[in-house]
């Protein structure tokens, strides 16, 4: 069957390609179901190793094709998405019995979903593809990847390397599939395909909503309009360095990147001067207005022309001249709203800077920014006041709070002990099914076997008494269909009351 279905994609349309590749994936997954833990883990390690070895190569391909980001930074993402994720999941049991409680006489068995439909964003086109492949195959699923239309080639190359390594390690032919044609209709067909079993959707809000409407189990993520609050007790030099390095990392393409910097009044002036020395360019009033038009030509929507672009490229779009060493473009802001471009999620090295009186005002401002477009995602806070950090964590509608670190790498598990992940759930705050950093556990179902451990006495059913009562009341009536119907009607009335 696999040989018959090996039709070249140049001979079939994008929708037919979905059907072919989903069928191939299902056939391969049926074989993969029979693999033991050692066989699965051998395949996973081979994929992680080849992806790690080619981290820089794939980073170059991604930057060349999309025009977004920084090669050295995308290399780091690929390394986290391969070796970092592997180290996190390698010890996880995903085959056979995964837990047994002899005292309670229960046994738990791992079982896969089947075929994972993985939607990949243009901002992280290789690292996310590698990450999703690892967590899918670790749990004995097959995967069919739908790359972003602007990143088809680099995503396919990443998956080609993963597939070759997997097959050399013993994986069935067809276990890893990647669509090769630019088609949003194909992505929608993949999500709704009857032989697709679960969706991992990383992308824009419209895409995630489409995943939830597909009728399939789906893990989607919301936007990350991340506020970063530097409280007066923070170690200021360290905090500012973290913010600048994080905001400039891969030109802001990770959804956990800081979008607004909130500074306590007590440290505000000192912080601004230090930021200037860290190559942050602060716009004057006229430049800020020009930049606003570039950020958001249409109210409430950020221009894709700035996403993942360098500060110099973005400045040129606004006809602004900035120093070549500029890492971040900053604008002073005091308002929040869809009509306030600097308060939106910008996915670029463009930062809003707010001044607040104290932590009370800061908490309110953080909440307003999150309500605008980042509910459930991430909050960054820099403080030496542990109780204040806990208070913010309890009060604000976010799923992860990173303290005294770079939000970009902290939220994805690079500088923290959060799960290494490129799909960050936003919980019910953001309309997602989970608030977790998505990983292998989310792609594994659990069967539970449980022995009876106690006997119970079941009371006699009252329906016998009701029937006897009704029959006795109608004992002189000849038994007919009408009589039977009346008895049933009376019984139902008494049961319902």
Short mmCIF file of N, CA and C in Angstrom, two decimals, residues 2 6 16 47 54 89 151 190-191 214 239 274 286 378 380 407 492 495:
data_model
loop_
_atom_site.label_atom_id
_atom_site.label_comp_id
_atom_site.label_asym_id
_atom_site.label_seq_id
_atom_site.Cartn_x
_atom_site.Cartn_y
_atom_site.Cartn_z
N UNK A 2 1.93 1.26 0.81
CA UNK A 2 2.79 2.43 0.88
C UNK A 2 3.41 2.72 -0.47
N UNK A 6 3.02 6.31 -2.98
CA UNK A 6 4.18 7.19 -3.14
C UNK A 6 4.09 7.97 -4.45
N UNK A 16 -5.31 16.52 -2.11
CA UNK A 16 -5.03 15.10 -2.32
C UNK A 16 -3.77 14.69 -1.56
N UNK A 47 16.49 11.05 16.33
CA UNK A 47 15.91 12.30 15.82
C UNK A 47 16.53 13.50 16.54
N UNK A 54 22.36 19.47 13.23
CA UNK A 54 22.04 20.35 12.10
C UNK A 54 21.36 21.64 12.54
N UNK A 89 12.23 14.44 28.15
CA UNK A 89 11.23 13.37 27.98
C UNK A 89 11.83 11.97 27.90
N UNK A 151 7.23 29.23 5.01
CA UNK A 151 8.37 28.46 5.55
C UNK A 151 8.30 26.99 5.15
N UNK A 190 -6.42 18.93 6.75
CA UNK A 190 -5.65 18.08 7.66
C UNK A 190 -6.28 18.06 9.04
N UNK A 191 -6.68 19.22 9.55
CA UNK A 191 -7.25 19.28 10.89
C UNK A 191 -8.59 18.57 10.97
N UNK A 214 -12.53 22.20 14.57
CA UNK A 214 -12.38 21.03 13.71
C UNK A 214 -13.16 19.82 14.20
N UNK A 239 18.37 43.02 35.65
CA UNK A 239 17.01 43.02 35.10
C UNK A 239 16.97 43.67 33.72
N UNK A 274 20.25 53.72 31.81
CA UNK A 274 20.95 52.44 31.64
C UNK A 274 20.51 51.73 30.36
N UNK A 286 7.60 62.67 17.42
CA UNK A 286 7.33 62.56 15.98
C UNK A 286 7.69 61.17 15.47
N UNK A 378 1.94 34.65 29.72
CA UNK A 378 3.13 34.78 30.55
C UNK A 378 3.24 36.18 31.16
N UNK A 380 6.33 38.49 33.17
CA UNK A 380 7.72 38.58 33.60
C UNK A 380 7.83 39.61 34.72
N UNK A 407 12.26 36.55 29.75
CA UNK A 407 10.95 35.94 29.53
C UNK A 407 10.97 35.01 28.32
N UNK A 492 -44.48 4.87 34.79
CA UNK A 492 -43.56 5.96 34.43
C UNK A 492 -43.85 7.21 35.24
N UNK A 495 -42.49 6.71 38.74
CA UNK A 495 -41.02 6.74 38.76
C UNK A 495 -40.53 8.17 38.64
#
